[in-house]
Coordinates of C-alpha atoms in Angstrom, one line a residue:
Chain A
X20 CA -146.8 74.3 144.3
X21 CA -148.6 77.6 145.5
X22 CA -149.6 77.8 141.6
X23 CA -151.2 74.4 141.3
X24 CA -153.1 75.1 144.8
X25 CA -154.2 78.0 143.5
X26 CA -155.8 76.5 140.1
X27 CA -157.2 73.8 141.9
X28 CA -159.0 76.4 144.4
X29 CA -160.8 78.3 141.6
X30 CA -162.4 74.8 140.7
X31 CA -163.7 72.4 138.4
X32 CA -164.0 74.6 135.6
X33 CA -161.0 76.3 135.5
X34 CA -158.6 73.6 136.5
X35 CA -160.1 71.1 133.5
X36 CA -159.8 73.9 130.5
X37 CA -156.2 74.7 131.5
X38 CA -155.1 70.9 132.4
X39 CA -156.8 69.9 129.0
X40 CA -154.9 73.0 127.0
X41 CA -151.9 71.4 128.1
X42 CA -152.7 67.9 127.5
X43 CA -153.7 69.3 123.9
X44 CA -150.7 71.0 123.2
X45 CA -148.6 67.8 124.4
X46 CA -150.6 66.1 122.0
X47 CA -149.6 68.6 119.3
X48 CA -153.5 69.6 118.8
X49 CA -152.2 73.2 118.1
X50 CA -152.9 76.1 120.3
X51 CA -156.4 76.7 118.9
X52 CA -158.2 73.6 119.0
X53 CA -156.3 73.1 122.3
X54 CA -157.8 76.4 123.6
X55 CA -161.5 75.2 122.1
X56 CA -161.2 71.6 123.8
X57 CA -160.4 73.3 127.2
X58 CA -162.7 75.9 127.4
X59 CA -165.2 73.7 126.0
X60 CA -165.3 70.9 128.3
X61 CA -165.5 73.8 131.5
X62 CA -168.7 75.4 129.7
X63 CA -170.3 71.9 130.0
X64 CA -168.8 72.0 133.9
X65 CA -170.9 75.6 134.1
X66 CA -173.3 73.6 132.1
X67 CA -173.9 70.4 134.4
X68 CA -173.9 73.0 137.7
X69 CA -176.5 74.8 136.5
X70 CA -178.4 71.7 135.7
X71 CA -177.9 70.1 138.7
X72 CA -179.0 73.6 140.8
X73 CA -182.8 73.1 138.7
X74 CA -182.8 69.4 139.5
X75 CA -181.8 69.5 143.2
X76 CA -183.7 73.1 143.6
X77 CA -187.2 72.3 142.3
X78 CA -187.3 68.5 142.8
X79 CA -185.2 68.5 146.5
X80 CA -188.2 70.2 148.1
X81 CA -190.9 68.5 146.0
X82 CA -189.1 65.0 147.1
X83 CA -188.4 65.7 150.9
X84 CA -192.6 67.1 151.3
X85 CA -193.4 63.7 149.5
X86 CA -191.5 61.9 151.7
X87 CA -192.8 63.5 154.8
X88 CA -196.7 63.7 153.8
X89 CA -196.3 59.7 152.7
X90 CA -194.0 58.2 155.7
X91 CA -191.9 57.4 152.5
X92 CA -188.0 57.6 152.6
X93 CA -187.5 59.3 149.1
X94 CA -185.9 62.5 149.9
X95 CA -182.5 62.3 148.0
X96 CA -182.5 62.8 144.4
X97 CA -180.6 60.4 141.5
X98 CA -178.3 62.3 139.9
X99 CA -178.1 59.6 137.6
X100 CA -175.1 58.8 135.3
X101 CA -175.0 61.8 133.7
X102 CA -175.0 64.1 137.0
X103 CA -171.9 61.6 138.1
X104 CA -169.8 61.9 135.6
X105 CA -168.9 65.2 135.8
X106 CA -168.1 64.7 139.5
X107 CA -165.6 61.9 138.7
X108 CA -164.2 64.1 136.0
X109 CA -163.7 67.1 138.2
X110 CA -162.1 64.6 140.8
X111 CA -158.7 64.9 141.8
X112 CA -158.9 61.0 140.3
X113 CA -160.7 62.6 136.9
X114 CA -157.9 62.9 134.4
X115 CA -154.9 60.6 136.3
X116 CA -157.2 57.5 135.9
X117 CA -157.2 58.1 132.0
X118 CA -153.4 57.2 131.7
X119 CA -153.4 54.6 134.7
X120 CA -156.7 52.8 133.2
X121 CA -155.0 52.6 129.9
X122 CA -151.6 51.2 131.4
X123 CA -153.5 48.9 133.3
X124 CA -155.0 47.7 129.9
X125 CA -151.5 47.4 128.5
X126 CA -150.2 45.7 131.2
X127 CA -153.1 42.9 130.9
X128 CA -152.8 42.8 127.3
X129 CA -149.0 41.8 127.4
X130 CA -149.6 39.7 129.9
X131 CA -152.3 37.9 127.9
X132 CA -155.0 38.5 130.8
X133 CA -157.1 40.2 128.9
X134 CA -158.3 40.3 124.6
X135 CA -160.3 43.6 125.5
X136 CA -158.6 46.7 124.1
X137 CA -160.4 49.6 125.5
X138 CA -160.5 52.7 123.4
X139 CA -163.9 54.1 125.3
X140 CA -162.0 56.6 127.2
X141 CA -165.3 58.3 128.0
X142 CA -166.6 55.4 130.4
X143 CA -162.6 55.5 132.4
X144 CA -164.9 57.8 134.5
X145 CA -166.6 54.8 136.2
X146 CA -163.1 53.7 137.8
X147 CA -162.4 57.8 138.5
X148 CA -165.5 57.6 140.3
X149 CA -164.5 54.3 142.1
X150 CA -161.6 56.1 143.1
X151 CA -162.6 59.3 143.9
X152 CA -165.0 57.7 146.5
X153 CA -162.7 55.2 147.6
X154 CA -160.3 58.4 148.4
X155 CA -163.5 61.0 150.2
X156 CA -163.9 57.8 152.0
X157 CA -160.6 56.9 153.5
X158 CA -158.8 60.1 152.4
X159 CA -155.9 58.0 151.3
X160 CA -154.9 58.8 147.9
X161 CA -153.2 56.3 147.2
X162 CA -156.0 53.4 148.4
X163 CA -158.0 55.7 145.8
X164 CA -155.7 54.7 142.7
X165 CA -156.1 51.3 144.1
X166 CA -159.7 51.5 143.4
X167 CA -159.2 52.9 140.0
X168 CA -156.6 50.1 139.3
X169 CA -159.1 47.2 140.7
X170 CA -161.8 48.5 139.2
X171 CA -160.3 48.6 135.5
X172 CA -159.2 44.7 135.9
X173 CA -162.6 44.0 137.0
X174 CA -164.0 46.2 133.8
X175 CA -161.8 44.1 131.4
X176 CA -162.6 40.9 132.3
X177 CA -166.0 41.5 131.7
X178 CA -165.6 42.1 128.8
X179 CA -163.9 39.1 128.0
X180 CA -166.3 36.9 129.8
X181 CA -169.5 38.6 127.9
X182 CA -167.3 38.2 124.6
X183 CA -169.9 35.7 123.7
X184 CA -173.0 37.2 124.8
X185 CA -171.9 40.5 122.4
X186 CA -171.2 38.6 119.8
X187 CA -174.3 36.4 119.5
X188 CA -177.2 38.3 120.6
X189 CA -176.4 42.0 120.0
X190 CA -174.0 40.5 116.8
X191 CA -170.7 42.7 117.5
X192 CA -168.4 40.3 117.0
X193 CA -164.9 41.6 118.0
X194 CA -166.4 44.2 120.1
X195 CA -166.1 44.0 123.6
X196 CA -168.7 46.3 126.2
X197 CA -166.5 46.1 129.8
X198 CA -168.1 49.0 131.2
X199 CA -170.9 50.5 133.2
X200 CA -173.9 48.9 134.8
X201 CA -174.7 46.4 132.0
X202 CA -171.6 44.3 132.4
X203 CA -170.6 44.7 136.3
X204 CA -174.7 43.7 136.7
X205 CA -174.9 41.3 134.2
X206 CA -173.5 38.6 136.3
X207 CA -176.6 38.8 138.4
X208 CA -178.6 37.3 135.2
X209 CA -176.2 34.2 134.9
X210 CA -177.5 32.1 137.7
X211 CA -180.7 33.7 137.8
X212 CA -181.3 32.0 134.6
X213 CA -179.9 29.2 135.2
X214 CA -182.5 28.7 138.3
X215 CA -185.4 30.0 135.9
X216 CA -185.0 26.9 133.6
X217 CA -184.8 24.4 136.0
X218 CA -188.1 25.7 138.1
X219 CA -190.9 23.5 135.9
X220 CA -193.6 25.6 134.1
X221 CA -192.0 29.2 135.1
X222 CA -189.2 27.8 132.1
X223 CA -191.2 27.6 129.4
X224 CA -192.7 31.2 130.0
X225 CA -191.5 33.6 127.5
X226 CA -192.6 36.9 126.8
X227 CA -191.3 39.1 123.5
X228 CA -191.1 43.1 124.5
X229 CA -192.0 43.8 120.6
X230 CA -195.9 44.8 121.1
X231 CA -195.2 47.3 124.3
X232 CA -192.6 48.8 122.1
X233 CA -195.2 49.8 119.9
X234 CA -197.8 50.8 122.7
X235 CA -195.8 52.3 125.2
X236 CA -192.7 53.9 123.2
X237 CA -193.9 57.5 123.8
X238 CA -193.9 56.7 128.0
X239 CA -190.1 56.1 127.5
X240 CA -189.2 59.7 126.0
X241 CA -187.2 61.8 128.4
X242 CA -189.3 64.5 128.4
X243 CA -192.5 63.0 129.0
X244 CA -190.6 60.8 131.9
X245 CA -189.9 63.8 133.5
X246 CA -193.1 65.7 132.8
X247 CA -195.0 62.9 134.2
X248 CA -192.6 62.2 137.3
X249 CA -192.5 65.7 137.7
X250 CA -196.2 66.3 138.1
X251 CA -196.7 63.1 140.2
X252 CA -194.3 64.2 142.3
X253 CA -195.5 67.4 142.6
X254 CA -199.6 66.5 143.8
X255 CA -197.4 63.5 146.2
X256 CA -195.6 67.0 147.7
X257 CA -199.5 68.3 148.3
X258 CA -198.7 71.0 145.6
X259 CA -201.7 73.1 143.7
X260 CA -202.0 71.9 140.6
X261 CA -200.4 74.8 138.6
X262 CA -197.6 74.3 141.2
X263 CA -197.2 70.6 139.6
X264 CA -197.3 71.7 136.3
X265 CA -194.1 74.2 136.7
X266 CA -192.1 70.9 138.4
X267 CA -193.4 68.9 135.8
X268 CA -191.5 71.3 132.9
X269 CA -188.8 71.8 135.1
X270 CA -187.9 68.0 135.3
X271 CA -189.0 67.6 131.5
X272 CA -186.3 70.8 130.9
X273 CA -183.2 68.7 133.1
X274 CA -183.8 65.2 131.5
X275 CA -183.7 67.1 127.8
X276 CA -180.5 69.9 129.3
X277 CA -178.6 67.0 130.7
X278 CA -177.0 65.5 127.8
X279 CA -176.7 68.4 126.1
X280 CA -174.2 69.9 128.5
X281 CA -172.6 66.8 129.3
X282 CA -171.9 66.0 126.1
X283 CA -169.8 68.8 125.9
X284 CA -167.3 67.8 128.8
X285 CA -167.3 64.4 126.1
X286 CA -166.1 67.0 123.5
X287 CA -163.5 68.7 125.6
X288 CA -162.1 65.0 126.3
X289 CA -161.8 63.9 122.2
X290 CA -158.4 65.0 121.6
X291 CA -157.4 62.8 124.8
X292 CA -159.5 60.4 123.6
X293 CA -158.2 60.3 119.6
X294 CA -154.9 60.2 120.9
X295 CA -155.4 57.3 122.5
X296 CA -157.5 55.2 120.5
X297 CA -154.9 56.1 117.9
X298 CA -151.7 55.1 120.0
X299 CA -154.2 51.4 120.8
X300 CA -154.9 51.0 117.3
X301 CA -151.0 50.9 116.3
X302 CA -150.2 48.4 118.9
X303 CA -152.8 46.4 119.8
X304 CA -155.1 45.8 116.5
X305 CA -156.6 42.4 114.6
X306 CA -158.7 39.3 115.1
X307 CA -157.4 38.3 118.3
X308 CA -158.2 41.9 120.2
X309 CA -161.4 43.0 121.4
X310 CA -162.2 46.6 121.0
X311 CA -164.2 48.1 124.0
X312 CA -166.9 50.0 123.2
X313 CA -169.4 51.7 125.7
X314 CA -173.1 50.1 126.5
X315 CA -174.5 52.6 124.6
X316 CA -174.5 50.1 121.8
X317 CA -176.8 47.8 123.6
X318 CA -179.3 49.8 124.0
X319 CA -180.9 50.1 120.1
X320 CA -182.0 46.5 120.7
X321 CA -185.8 46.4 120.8
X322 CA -186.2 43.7 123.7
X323 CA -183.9 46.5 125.4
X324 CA -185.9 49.3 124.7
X325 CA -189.2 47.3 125.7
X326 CA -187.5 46.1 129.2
X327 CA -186.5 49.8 129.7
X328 CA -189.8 50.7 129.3
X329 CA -191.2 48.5 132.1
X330 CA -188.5 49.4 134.3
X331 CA -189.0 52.9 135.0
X332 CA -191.9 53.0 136.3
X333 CA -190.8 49.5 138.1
X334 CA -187.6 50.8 139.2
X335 CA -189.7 53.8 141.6
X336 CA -191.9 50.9 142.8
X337 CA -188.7 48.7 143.9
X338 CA -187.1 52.3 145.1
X339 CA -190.6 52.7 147.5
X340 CA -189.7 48.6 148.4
X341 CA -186.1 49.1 149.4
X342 CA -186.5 48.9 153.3
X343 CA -184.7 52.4 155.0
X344 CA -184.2 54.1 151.3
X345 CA -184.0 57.6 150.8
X346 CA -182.9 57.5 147.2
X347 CA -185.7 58.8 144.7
X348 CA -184.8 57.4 141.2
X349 CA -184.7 60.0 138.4
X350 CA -181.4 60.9 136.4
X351 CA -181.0 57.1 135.3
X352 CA -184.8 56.5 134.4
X353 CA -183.9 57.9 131.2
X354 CA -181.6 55.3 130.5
X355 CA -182.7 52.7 132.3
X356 CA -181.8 50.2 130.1
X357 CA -178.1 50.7 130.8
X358 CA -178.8 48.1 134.0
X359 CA -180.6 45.6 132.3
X360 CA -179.3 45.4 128.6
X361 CA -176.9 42.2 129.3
X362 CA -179.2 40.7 131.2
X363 CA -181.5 41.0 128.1
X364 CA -178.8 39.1 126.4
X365 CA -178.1 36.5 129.0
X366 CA -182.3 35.8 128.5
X367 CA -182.0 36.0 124.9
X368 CA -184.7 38.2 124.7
X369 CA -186.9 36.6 127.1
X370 CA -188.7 39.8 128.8
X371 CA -190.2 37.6 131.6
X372 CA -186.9 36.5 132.7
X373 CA -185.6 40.1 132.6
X374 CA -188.4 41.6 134.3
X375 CA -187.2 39.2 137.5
X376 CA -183.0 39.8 137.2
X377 CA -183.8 43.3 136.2
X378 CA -185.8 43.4 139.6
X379 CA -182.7 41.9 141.8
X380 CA -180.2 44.5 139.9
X381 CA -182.2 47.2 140.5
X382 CA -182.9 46.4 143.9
X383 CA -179.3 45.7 144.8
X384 CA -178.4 49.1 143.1
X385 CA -180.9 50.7 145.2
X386 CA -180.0 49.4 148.5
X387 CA -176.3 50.5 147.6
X388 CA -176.5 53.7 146.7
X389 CA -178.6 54.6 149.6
X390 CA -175.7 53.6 152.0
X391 CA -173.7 55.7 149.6
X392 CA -175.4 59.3 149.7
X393 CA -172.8 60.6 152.2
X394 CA -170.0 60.1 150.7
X395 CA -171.3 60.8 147.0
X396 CA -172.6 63.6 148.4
X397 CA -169.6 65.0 149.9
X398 CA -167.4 64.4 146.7
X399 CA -170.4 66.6 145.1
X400 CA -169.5 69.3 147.5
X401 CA -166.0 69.2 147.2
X402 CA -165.8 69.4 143.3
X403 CA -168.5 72.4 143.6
X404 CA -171.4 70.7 142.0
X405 CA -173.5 70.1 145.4
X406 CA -174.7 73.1 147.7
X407 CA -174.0 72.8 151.1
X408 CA -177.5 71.2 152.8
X409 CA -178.3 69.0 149.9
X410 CA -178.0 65.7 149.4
X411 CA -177.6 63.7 146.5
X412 CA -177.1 60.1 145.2
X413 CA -176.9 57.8 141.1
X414 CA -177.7 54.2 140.5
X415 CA -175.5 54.7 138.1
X416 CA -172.0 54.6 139.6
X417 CA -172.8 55.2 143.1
X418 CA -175.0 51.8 143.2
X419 CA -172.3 49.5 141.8
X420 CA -171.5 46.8 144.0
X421 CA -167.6 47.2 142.7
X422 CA -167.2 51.0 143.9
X423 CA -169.2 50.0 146.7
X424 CA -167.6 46.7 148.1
X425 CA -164.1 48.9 147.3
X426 CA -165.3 51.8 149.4
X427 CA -166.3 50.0 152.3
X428 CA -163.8 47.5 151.7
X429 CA -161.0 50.0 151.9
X430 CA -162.4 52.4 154.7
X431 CA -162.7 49.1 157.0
X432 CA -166.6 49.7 157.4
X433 CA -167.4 45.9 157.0
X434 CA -170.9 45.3 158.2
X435 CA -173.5 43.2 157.2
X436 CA -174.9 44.7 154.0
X437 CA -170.8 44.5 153.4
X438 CA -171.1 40.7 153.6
X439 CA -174.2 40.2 151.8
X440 CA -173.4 42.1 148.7
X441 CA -169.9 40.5 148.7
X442 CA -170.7 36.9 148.7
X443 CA -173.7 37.5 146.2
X444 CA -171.7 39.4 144.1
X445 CA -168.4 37.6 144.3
X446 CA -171.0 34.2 143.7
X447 CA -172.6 35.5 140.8
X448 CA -169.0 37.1 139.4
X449 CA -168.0 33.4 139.9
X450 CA -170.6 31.7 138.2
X451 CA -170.6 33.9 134.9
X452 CA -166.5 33.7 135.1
X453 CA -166.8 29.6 134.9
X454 CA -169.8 29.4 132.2
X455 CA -167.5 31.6 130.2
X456 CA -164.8 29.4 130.6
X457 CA -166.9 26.6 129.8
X458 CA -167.7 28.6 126.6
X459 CA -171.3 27.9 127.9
X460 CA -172.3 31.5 128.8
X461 CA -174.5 31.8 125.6
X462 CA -175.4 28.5 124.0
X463 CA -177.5 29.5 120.8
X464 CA -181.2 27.6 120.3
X465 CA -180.9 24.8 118.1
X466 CA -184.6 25.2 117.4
X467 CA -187.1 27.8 118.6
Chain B
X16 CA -181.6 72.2 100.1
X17 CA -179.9 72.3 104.0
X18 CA -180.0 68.1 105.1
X19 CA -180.9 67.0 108.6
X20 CA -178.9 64.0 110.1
X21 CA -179.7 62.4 113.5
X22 CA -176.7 60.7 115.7
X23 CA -178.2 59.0 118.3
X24 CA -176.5 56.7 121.2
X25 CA -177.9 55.6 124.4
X26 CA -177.5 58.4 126.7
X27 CA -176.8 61.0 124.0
X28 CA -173.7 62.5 125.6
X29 CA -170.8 59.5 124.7
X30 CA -170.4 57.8 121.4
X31 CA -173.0 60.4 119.4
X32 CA -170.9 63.0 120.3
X33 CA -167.7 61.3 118.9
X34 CA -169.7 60.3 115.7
X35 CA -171.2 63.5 115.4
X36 CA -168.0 65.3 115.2
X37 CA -166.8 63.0 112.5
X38 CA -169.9 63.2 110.3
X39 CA -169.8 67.2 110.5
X40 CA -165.6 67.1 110.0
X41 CA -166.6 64.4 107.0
X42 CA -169.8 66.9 105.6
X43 CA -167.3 70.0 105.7
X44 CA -164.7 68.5 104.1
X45 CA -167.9 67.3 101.2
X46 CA -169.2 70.3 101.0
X47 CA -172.5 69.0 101.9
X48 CA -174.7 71.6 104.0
X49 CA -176.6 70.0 107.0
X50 CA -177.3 70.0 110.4
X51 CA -176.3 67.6 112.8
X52 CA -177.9 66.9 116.0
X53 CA -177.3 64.6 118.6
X54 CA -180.4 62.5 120.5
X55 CA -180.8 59.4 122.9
X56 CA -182.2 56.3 121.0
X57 CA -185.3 56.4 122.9
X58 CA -185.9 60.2 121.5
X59 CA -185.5 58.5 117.3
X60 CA -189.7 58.0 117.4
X61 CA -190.3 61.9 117.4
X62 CA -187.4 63.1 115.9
X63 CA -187.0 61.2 112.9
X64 CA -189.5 63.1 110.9
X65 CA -187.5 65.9 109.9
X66 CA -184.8 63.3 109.2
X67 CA -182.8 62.6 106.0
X68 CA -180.6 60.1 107.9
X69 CA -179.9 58.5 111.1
X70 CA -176.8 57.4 112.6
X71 CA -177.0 55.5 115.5
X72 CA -173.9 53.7 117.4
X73 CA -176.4 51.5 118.7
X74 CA -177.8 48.8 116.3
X75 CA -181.4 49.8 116.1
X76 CA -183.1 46.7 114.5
X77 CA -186.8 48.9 114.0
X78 CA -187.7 50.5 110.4
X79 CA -187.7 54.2 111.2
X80 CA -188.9 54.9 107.4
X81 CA -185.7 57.4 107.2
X82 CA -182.6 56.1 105.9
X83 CA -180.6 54.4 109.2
X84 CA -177.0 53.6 109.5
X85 CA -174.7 52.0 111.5
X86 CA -172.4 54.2 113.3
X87 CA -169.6 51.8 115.4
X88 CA -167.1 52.3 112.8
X89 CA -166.4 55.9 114.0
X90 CA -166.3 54.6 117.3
X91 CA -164.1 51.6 116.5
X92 CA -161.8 53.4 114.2
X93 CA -162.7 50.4 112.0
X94 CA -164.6 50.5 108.3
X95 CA -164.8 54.4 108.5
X96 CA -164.3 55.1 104.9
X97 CA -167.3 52.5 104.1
X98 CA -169.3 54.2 106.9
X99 CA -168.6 57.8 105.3
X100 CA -169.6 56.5 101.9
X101 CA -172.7 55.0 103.1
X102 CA -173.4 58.2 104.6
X103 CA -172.2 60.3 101.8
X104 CA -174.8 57.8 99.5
X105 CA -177.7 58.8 101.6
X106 CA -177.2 62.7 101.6
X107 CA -176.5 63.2 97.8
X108 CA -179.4 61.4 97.0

């Protein structure tokens, strides 16, 4: 036991490459590629930490003298999804809720719950992160695998109920997307709409994204998001100009670094991940299994593209709106389009309707993850990618009403943000469920 | 002449990654000479030019003017070999 201690004490990076050599050699990988895969996937760990250091460095200070000079909250920065990951990876729930996520998918599957046959091993890290929170929060292990188990159930589901939605508007028929923000906040769009086309004039208004594509595509590059945040952000802080300018490349440098070291921790995980789309594929294959796939296949649609667009800068505006926030979106602007891509869907393209469900998700996520900075920010300390004295935050996991309702849920902290997120979300989880049973979730135009 | 292909997903960490390694396994094992690089969707506007091909995982439904393909199959594990010889197509052009 001393041994394990030990690893787990030299951190993150060491721990994953040697856990992941002996995964690959389970695996039969050889000893090479077994080596490459583990020390690959703690370069991106070194990768992500030195990433987050620039981010939280340069745009902490900038953010907290912007708060204070402005009477405005926004003082803890969004690590966004790709920040997040990592730390649900480097979680003591990181690599366990790979197998459990998958049995949990067996179990549903034999048990004819569930179609969706997940093979996105990447996105397990959402439930790791439910449980790795679930676990700083009540320091119960085991109520952590609870939240990984719950968490996956809820996952597949979704992507049974937006079976249709996939299908028809986004045309991946036997594809199934049950992770991330676009499903779990997809159910927001169901009623929403519903109420849109019953309100007399507002239901006939439709807007197509197509032109502002054209127009505004450049505005939704990474870079140039976080060269312009950057330098806003910077004069808000009452820097000198020049000053602005260096934050400006800095933030342009993190949103343009981020993937590229976080796509190698992806790498590290592909002889996991083969394994076990392989082992799926053998048992579980043909027209009556969905595959799950992640969101990222959403987001190529143009309507998607043009409601990302609008929300980034939106998304800072509802951020400022959010009464007592302290979260300042930035790691998610970049993909933005993550939160709203089903609702897209549910609104068949209709960019007005999106622009007011994609304003409730993103204020819900908002409101959540600022009640979630302490405990995100402590599982950032203990997996050694937060300094001590700063404070972080995502939209994208910490701001998911699942993790959250789980976390609060579990630690007994039931107060009235509690309540209100659970009856709108359990409502709207409702609604969607019984449209999809009705097979009425996405009824295709007999005539535009 | 050294070809430039594109993989591009949503966030540029996830499902490029897995395609990219399959298209560079798939352009070894072809003895094709390229260089494969790995971008979000959003990024395809100002990167394409250098482009011989695009794969994205994400069904982009705008003409880029450089060849794009569809990409799932090497996340899905299903149509790969149709994938790789659309691909393959493109690149020995």
């Amino acid at each position: 036991m001393a041994v394990i201690q030990y690893i787990v004490d030299l951190g993150a990076s060491v721990m994953l490459p040697i856990v992941i050599f002996i995964i690959g050699l389970l695996l039969r990988q050889g000893v090479g590629k077994s080596l490459r895969s583990g020390i690959t996937i703690g370069i991106g760990f070194i990768g992500i930490g030195l990433v987050v250091d620039l981010l939280n460095q340069n745009l902490g200070p900038a953010a907290q003298s912007m708060a204070d000079n402005f009477n405005l909250g926004l003082s803890v920065v969004d690590l966004g999804w790709p920040g997040t990951a990592p730390m649900a990876w480097a979680s003591s729930m990181g690599l366990i809720a790979i197998p459990i996520a998958i049995a949990v998918n067996i179990i549903m599957i034999l048990l004819r719950m569930t179609k969706v046959v997940n093979v996105d091993i990447w996105n397990i890290w959402h439930m790791a992160f439910t449980g790795a929170i679930v676990y700083v929060a009540t320091g119960n292990f085991a109520l952590g695998i609870v939240g990984v188990i719950v968490h996956a159930i809820i996952a597949y589901k979704l992507g049974d109920m937006f079976g249709q939605v996939t299908d028809k508007y986004f045309g991946l028929e036997g594809i199934a997307i049950p992770h991330g923000t676009s499903s779990y906040m997809g159910v927001f769009a169901t009623p929403i709409n519903d109420l849109l086309d019953r309100i007399p004039g507002i239901n006939k208004i439709n807007i197509d994204g197509e032109k502002i594509e054209q127009k505004m595509g450049p505005f939704g590059e990474p870079t140039i998001i976080g060269a312009i945040l950057g330098f806003i952000i910077g004069l808000l802080a009452g820097y000198e100009v020049g000053q602005a300018l260096q934050l400006a490349i800095q933030m342009a440098a993190v949103m343009v670094l981020m993937p590229m070291v976080v796509k190698l921790i992806m790498q590290g995980l592909l002889p996991i991940s083969d394994a076990a789309k392989k082992m799926l594929d053998k048992r579980f294959s043909g027209s009556n299994f969905r595959i799950g796939l992640d969101p990222a296949l959403l987001l190529g649609d143009s309507q998607v593209i043009s409601a990302s667009l609008l929300f980034v800068p939106l998304t800072i505006v509802i951020a400022a709106l959010v009464p007592g926030n302290q979260v300042l979106p930035f790691g998610d602007l970049a993909t933005i389009g993550f939160f709203v891509a089903m609702a897209v869907a549910i609104h068949k393209g209709n960019l007005f309707r999106t622009l007011i469900s994609g304003s409730v998700i993103m204020f819900v996520t908002i409101w959540i993850s600022n009640q979630m900075i302490n405990v995100q920010t402590k599982l950032g300390q203990n997996v050694g990618l937060v300094d001590a004295g700063d404070r972080v935050s995502s939209l994208d996991q910490a701001g998911s009403p699942i993790t959250y309702l789980l976390t609060k849920g579990l630690s007994v902290e039931m107060g009235i943000g509690f309540s209100i997120i659970l009856v709108v979300y359990v409502f709207c989880f409702w609604y969607t469920f019984r449209k999809y049973k009705k097979q009425t979730l996405y009824v295709e135009d007999d005539q535009e | 002449m050294k070809k430039n292909v594109i993989v591009a997903c949503g966030g540029a960490v996830a499902t490029s990654t897995v395609a990219a390694e399959k298209i560079r396994e798939l352009l070894k094992r072809e003895g094709i000479d390229a260089d494969v690089s790995q971008y979000r969707v959003n990024e395809l506007e100002s990167k394409k030019d250098n482009a011989d091909l695009i794969v994205t995982t994400a069904r982009v439904t705008k003409d880029l003017g450089v060849p794009v393909i569809h990409g799932v199959a090497f996340i899905s594990g299903i149509g790969v070999e149709k994938t790789e010889q659309q691909i393959l197509d493109v690149l020995r052009k």
